[in-house]
Short mmCIF file of C-alpha atoms in Angstrom, two decimals:
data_model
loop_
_atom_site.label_atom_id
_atom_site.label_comp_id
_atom_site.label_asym_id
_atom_site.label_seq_id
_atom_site.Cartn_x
_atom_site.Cartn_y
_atom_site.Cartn_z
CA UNK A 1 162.47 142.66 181.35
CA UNK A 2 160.32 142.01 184.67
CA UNK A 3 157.26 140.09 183.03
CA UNK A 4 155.71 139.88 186.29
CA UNK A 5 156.24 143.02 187.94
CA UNK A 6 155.42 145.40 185.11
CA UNK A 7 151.67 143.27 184.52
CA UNK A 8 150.88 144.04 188.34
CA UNK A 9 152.12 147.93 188.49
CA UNK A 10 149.74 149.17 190.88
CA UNK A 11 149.15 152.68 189.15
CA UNK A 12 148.11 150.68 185.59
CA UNK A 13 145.54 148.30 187.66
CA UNK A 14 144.03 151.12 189.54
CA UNK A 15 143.99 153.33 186.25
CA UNK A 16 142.55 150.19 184.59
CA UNK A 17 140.19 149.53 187.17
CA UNK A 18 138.66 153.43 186.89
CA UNK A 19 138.71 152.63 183.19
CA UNK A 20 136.56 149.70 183.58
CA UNK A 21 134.06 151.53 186.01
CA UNK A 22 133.86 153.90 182.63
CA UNK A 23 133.43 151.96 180.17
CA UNK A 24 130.67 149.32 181.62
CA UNK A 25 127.08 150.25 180.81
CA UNK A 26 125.41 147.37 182.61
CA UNK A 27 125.47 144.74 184.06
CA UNK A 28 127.49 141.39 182.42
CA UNK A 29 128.79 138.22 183.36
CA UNK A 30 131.94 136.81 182.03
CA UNK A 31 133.59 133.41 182.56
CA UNK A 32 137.33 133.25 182.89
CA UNK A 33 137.84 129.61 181.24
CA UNK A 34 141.77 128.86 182.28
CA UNK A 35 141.99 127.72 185.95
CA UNK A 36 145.01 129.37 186.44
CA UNK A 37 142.75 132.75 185.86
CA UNK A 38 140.50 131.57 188.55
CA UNK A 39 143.40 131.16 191.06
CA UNK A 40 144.94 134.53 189.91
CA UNK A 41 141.60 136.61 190.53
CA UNK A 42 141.45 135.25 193.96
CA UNK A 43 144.89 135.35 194.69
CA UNK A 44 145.48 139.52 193.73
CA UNK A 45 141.60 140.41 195.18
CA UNK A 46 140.29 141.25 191.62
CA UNK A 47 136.91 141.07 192.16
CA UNK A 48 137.26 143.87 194.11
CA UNK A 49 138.58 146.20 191.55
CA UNK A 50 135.67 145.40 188.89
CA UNK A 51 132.69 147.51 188.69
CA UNK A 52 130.22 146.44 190.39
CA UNK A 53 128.00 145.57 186.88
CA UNK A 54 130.73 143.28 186.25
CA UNK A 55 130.50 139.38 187.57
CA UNK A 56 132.80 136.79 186.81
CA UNK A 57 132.27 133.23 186.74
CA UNK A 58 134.33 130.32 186.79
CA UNK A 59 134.69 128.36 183.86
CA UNK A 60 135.65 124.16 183.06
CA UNK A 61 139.33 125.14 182.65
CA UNK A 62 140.77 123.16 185.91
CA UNK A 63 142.28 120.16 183.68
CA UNK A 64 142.71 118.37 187.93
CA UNK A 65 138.49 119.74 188.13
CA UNK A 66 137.19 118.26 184.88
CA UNK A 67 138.73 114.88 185.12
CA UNK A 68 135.71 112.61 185.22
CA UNK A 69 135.63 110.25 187.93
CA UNK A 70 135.86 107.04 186.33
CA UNK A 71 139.06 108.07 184.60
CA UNK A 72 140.29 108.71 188.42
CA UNK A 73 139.18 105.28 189.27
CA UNK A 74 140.34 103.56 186.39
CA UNK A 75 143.84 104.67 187.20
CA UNK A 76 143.74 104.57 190.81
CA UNK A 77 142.82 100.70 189.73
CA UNK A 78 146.06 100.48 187.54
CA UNK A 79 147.73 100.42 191.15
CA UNK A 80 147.20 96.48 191.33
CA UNK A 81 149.32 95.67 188.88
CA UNK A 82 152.63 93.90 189.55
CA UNK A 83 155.49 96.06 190.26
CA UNK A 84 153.39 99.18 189.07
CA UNK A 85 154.70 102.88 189.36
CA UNK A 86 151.98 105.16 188.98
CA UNK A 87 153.39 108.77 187.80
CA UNK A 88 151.34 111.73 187.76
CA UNK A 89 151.89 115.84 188.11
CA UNK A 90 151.33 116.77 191.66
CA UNK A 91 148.17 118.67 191.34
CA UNK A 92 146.30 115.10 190.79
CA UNK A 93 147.76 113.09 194.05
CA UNK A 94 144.81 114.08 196.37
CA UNK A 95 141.89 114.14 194.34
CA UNK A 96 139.55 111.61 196.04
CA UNK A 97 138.56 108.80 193.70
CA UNK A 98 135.53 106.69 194.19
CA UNK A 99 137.04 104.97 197.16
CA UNK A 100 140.82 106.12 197.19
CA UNK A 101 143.15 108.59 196.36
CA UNK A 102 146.38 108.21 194.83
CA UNK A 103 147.64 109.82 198.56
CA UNK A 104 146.16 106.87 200.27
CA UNK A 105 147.23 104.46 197.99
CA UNK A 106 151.03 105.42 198.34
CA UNK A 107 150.46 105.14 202.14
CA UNK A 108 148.98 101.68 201.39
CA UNK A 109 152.07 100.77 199.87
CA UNK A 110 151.30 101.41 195.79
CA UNK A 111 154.05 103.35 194.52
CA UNK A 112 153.10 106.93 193.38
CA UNK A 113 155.63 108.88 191.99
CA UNK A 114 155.05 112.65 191.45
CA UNK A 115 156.64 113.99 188.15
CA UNK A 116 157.45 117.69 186.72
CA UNK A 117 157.96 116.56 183.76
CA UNK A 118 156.25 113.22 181.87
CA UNK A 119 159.86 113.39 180.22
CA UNK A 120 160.89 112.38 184.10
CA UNK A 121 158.78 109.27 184.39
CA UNK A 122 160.52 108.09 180.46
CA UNK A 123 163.76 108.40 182.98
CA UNK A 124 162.06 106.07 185.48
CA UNK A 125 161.04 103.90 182.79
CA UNK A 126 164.76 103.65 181.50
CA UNK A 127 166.46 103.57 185.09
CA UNK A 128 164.23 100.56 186.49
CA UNK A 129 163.26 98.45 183.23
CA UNK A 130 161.88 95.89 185.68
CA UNK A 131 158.88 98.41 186.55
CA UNK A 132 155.71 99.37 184.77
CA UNK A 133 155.12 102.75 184.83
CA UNK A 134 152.18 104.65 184.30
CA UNK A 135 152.07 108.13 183.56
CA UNK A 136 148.91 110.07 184.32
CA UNK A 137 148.70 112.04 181.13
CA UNK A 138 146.71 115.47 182.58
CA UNK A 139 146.04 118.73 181.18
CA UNK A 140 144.73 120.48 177.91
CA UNK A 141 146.45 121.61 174.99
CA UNK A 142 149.42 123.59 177.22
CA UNK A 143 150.63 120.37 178.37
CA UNK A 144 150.19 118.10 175.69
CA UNK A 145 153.41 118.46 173.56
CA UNK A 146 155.08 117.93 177.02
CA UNK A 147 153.56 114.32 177.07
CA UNK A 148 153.54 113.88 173.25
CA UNK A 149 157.05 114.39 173.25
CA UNK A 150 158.16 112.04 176.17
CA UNK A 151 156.10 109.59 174.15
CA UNK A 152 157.95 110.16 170.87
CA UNK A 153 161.28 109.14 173.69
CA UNK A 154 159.66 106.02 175.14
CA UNK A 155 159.08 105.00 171.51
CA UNK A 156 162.46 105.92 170.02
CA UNK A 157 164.00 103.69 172.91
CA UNK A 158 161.09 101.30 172.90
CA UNK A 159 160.92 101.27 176.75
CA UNK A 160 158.34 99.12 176.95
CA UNK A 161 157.58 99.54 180.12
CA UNK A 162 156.41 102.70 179.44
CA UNK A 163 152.38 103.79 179.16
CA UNK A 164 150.85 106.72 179.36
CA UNK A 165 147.02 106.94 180.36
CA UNK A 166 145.27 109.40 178.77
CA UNK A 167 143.27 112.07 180.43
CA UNK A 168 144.36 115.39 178.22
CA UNK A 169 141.60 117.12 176.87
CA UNK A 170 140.68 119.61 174.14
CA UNK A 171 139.27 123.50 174.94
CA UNK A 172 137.29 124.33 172.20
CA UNK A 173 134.97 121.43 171.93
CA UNK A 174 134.15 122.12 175.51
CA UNK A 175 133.27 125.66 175.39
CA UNK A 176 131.14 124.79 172.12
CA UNK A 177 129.41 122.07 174.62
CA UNK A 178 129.03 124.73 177.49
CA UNK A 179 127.78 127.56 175.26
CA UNK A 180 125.54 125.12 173.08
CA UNK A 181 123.79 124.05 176.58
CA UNK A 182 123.06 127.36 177.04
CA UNK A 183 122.96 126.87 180.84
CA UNK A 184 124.54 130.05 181.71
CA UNK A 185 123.65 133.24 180.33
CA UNK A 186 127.14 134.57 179.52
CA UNK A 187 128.18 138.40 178.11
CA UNK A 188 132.12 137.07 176.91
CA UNK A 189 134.87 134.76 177.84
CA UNK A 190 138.23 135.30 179.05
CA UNK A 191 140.35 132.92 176.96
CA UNK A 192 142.73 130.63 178.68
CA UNK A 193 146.27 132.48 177.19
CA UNK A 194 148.77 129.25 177.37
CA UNK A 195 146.51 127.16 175.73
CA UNK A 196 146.10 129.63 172.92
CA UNK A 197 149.96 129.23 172.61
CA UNK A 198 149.64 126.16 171.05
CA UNK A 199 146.09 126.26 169.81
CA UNK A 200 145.93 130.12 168.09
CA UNK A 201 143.03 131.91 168.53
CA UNK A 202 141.83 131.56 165.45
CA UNK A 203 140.47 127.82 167.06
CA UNK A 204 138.01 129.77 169.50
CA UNK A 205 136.83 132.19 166.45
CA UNK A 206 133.69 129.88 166.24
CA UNK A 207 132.79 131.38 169.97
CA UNK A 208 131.91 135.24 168.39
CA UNK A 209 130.66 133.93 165.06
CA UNK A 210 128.33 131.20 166.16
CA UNK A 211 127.05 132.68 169.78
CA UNK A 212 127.76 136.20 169.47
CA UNK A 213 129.99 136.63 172.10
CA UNK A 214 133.10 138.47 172.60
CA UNK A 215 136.44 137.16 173.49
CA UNK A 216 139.66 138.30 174.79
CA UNK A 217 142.66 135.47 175.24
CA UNK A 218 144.81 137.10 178.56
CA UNK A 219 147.40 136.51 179.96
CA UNK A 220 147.90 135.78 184.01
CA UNK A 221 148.87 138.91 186.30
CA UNK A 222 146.54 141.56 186.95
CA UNK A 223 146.80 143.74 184.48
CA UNK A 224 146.29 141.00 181.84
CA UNK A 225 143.23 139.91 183.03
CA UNK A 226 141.88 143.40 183.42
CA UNK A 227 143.25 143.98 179.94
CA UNK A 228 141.26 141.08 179.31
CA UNK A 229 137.69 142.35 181.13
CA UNK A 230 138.69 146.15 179.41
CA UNK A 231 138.83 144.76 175.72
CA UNK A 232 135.17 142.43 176.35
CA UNK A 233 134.01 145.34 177.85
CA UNK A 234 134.64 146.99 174.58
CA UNK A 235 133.56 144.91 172.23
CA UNK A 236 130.05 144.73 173.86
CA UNK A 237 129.70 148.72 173.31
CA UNK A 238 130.92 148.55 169.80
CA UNK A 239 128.57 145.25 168.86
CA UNK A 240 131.36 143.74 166.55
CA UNK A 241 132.10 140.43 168.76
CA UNK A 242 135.75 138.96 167.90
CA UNK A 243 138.25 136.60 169.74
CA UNK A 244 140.85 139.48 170.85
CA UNK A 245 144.63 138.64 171.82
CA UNK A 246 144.96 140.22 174.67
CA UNK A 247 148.47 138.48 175.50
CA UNK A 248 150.63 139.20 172.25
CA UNK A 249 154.10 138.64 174.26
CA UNK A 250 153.42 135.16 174.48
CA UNK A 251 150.48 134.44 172.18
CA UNK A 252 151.88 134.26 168.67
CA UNK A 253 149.72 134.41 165.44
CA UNK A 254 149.00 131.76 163.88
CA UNK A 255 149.64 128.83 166.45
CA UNK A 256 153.47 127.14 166.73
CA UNK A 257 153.28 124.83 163.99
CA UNK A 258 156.19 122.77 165.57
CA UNK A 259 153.76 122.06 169.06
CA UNK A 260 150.68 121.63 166.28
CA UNK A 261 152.35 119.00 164.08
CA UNK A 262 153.78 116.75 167.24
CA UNK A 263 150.13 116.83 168.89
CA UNK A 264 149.05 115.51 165.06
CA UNK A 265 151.56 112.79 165.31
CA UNK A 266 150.83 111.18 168.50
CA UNK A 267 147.60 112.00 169.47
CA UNK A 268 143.80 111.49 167.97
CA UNK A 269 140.48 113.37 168.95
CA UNK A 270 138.28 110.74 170.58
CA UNK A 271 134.93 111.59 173.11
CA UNK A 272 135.57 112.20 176.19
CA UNK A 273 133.97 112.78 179.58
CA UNK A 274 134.38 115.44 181.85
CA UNK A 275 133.03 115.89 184.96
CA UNK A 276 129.66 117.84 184.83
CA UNK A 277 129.73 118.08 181.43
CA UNK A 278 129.06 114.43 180.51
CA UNK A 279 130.59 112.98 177.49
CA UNK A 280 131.76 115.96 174.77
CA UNK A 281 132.30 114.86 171.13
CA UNK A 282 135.87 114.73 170.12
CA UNK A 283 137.03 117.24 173.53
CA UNK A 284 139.47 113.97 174.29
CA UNK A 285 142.82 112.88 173.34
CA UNK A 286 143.93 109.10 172.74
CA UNK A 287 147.08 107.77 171.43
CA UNK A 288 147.29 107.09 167.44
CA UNK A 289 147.77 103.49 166.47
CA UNK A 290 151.28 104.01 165.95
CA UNK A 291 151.48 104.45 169.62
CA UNK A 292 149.21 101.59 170.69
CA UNK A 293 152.06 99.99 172.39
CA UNK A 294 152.21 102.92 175.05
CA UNK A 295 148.91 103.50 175.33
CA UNK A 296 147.68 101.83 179.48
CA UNK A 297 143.96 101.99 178.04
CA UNK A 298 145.06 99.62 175.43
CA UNK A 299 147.44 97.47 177.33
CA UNK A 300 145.52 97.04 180.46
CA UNK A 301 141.68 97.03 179.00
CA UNK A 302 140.94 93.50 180.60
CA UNK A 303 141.87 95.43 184.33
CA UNK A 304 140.23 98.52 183.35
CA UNK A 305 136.80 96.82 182.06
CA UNK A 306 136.80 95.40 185.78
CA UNK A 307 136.12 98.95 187.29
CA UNK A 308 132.90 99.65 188.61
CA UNK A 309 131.23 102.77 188.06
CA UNK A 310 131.29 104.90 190.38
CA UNK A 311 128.69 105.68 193.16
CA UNK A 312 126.67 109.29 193.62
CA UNK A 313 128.14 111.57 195.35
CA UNK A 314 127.23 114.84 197.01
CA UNK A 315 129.70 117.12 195.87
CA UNK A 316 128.51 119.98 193.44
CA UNK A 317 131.84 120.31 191.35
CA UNK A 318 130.03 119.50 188.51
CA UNK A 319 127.41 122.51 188.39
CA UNK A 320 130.41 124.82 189.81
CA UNK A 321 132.19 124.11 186.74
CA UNK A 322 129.37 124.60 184.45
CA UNK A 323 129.30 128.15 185.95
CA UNK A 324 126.25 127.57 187.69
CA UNK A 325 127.05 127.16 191.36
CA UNK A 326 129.15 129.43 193.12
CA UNK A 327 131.39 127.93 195.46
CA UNK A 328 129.70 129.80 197.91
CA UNK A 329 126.45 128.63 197.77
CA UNK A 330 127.17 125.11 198.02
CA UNK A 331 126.03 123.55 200.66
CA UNK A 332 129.19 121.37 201.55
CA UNK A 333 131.28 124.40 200.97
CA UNK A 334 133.33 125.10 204.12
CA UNK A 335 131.18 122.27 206.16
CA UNK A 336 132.11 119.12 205.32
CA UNK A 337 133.92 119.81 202.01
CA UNK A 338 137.20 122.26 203.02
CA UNK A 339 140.91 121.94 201.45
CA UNK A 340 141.83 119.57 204.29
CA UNK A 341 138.92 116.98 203.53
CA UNK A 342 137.96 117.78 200.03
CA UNK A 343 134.90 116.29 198.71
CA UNK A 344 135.71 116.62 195.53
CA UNK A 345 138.74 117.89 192.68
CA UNK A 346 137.31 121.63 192.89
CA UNK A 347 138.54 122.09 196.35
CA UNK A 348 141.37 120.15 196.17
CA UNK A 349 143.18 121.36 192.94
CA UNK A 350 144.87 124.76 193.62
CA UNK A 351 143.45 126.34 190.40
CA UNK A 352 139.70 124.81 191.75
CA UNK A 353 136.93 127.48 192.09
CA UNK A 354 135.85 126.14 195.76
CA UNK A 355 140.03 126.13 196.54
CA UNK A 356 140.96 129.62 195.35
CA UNK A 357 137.41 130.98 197.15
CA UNK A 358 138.15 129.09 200.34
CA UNK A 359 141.55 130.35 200.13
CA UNK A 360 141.12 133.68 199.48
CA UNK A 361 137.45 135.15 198.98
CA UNK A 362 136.21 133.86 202.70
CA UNK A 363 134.47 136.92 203.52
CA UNK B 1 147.71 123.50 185.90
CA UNK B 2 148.13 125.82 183.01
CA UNK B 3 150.72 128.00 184.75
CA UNK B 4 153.91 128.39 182.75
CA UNK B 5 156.45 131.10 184.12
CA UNK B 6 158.46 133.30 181.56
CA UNK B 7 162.11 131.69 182.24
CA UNK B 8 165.38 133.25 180.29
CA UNK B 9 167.34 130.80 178.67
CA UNK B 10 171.29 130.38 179.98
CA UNK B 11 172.43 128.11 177.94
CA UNK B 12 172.06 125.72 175.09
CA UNK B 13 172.75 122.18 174.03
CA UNK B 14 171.37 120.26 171.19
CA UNK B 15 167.34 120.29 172.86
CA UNK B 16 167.96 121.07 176.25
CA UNK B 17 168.16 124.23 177.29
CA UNK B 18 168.90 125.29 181.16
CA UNK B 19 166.83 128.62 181.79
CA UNK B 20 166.39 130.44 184.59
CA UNK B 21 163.82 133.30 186.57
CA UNK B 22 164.44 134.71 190.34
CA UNK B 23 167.60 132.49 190.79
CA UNK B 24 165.73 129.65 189.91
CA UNK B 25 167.54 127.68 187.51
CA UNK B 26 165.51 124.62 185.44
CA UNK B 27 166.03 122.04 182.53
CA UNK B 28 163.38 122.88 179.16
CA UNK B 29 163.25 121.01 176.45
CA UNK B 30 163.15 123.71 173.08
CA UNK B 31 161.69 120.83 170.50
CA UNK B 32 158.63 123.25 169.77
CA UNK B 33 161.14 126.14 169.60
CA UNK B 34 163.89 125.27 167.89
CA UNK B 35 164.71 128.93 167.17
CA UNK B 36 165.37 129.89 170.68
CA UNK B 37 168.28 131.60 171.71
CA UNK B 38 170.50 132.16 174.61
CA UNK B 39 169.01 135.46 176.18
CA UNK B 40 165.06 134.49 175.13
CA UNK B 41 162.33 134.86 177.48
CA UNK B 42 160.10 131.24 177.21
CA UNK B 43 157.22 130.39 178.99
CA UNK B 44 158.18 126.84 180.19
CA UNK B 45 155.56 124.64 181.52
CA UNK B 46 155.94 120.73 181.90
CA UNK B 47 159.70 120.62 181.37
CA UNK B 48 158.95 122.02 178.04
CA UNK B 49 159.12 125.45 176.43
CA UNK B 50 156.24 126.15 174.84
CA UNK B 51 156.28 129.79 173.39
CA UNK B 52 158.62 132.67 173.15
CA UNK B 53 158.12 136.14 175.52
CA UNK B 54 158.39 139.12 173.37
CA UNK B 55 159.58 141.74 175.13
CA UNK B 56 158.81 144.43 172.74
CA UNK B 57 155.00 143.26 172.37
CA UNK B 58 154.79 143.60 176.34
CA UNK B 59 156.13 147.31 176.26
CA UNK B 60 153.57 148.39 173.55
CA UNK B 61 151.12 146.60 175.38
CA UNK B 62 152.35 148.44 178.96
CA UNK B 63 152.40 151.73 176.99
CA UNK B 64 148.57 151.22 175.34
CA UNK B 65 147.31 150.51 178.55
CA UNK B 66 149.22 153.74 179.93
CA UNK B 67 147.85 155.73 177.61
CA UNK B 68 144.20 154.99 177.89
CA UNK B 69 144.31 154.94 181.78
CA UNK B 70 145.77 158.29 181.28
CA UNK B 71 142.84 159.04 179.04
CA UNK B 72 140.35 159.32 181.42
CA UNK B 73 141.88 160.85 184.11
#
């Protein structure tokens, strides 16, 4: 089976497309949550195969976007430490910080290792015990069992030298922040479809029975995500709101309980900040006690309590993932804020709003 | 960062699996999917597989969305 190819067969999306122009009976806004939607709408030209009634706006689902700017500093600071190796995935290495980036600081001499894998830096741990790394622990609920489990390693050896700091963070608390703001007038969401692999969608049902508003969990190529927009569209004309899985190859029902009960073990629901959302009740994810040992906010408090907060700045990412600003209309957008001088994580990150729009939606 | 490609597994031992998609061959952990077997479509992501592709559920979904585009024409 071609996954990819059959979910962009050019008769379906055009047949899909006409069905869409059918079905819509005004005009409605939808926010596609999952980053990795955002880049894929750019990327195949979507917007240009939705009626025009239908407007879609970029969501907080960019785990590189959302990360809060003291967290960025605060490990950008763990860089001072003796013999430090600070690991992180590769989307994160040229987000600017307050004052650096973890680009400049390898060119400064820090070293920065980029990782697949967190199970990779455990093998860096292991190979140079005389090290301290630090893994960058990124991403929402897709990528947490992938740093739970190279926890559950680093523990089982006790390497020691071993920490992971703690960035991951939750969906649903922060689309019950964003739709309890009510901010942005929205008509239905387009669930992020490999986070619901390890979440269910029965953990977004709150979004139709406490705002009213349909949902449809999709998957990534073209025809998913018009599958998606076809199945809101629907549920709008029949009133009966509902959290629709759109993505049944992958999406099982309920949730694996295997990637459930390992995030249980290791992790614990804590407040977190994200940028231009502010601090959201419980959207975070620190280390349980029994992992205390591995845990770099824990270990290196006394460095990290030396941070100072970070300055204003007059990048917009904030309100652009809110929904509120289109890349477009920012003023820095394209000026002094492009992908080769980003101002800020939205234009760096390759699932960013202002990236994929720069990239592909200059008109 | 969410991207996770649907990769068919090769081969097999104890939790490491070696699966593979376009020619591209890769090492995935199968600790959330202990029932995985040689032959299975995962979605890896992180070094880790994190759900099984079900063929079968992506041909009725191709075929729905056939039908209804047909539909209206």
């Amino acid at each position: 089976m071609k996954f990819s190819e059959s979910f962009r067969d050019r008769d379906l999306v055009q047949g899909l497309s006409r069905r869409l122009r059918h079905l819509v009976s005004g005009p409605v806004t939808f926010m596609e949550v999952c980053g990795t939607h955002t880049l894929a709408v750019a990327r195949f030209g979507l917007k240009h195969l939705l009626p025009p009634e239908v407007r879609l706006v970029s969501g907080p689902g960019c785990p590189v976007c959302v990360t809060a700017q003291e967290d960025l500093d605060a490990f950008l600071a763990l860089g001072r430490l003796p013999r430090a190796v600070l690991a992180s995935f590769g989307d994160l290495v040229r987000v600017p910080g307050s004052r650096t980036s973890l680009e400049k600081e390898r060119a400064r001499g820090v070293e920065v290792r980029v990782v697949y894998s967190p199970l990779e830096a455990v093998a860096l741990a292991r190979e140079c015990p005389e090290k301290e790394v630090i893994f960058l622990g990124a991403g929402f609920e897709t990528t947490m069992p992938a740093t739970a489990l190279a926890l559950r390693a680093a523990a089982a050896e006790n390497l020691l030298n071993f920490t992971v700091f703690s960035i991951h963070k939750t969906m649903p608390p922060a689309l019950r922040a964003l739709l309890g703001s009510g901010d942005r007038k929205l008509s239905g969401l387009l669930l992020p479809g490999h986070v619901s692999t390890i979440t269910g969608t029965a953990a977004f049902r709150f979004i139709p029975e406490e705002f009213g508003l349909p949902c449809a969990v999709s998957g990534f190529e073209p025809l998913d995500i018009l599958w998606g927009l076809n199945s809101l569209i629907e549920q709008i004309a029949a009133g009966r709101p509902e959290v629709a899985n759109m993505y049944p190859r992958a999406v099982p029902a309920p949730a694996n309980p295997r990637a459930r009960a390992l995030l249980e073990e290791v992790f614990v629901p804590e407040d977190a900040r994200w940028r231009g959302l502010g601090i959201i009740p419980g959207s975070g994810a620190a280390l349980r006690e029994k992992y205390a040992s591995f845990d770099a906010r824990r270990r290196f408090a006394h460095l990290l309590a030396q941070v100072p907060p970070p300055p204003a700045t007059v990048c917009r990412c904030g309100e652009v993932l809110r929904g509120v600003l289109s890349p477009r209309d920012c003023p820095q957008f394209g000026s002094s804020c492009h992908p080769s001088r980003p101002l800020g994580p939205c234009m760096v990150s390759s699932e960013g709003a202002c990236a994929a729009a720069y990239r592909y939606e200059r008109a | 960062m969410c991207l996770a490609l649907p990769m068919r597994i090769v081969k097999i031992d104890g939790p490491q699996a070696v699966v593979e998609a376009a020619g591209v061959r890769l090492k995935a952990r199968l600790e959330v999917l202990p029932e995985a077997a040689v032959g299975d479509y995962v979605l890896v992501h992180a070094g880790l597989a994190i759900a099984r592709v079900d063929p079968q559920a992506a041909a009725d979904t191709l075929a729905l969305i056939r039908k209804l585009t047909h539909e209206i024409q």
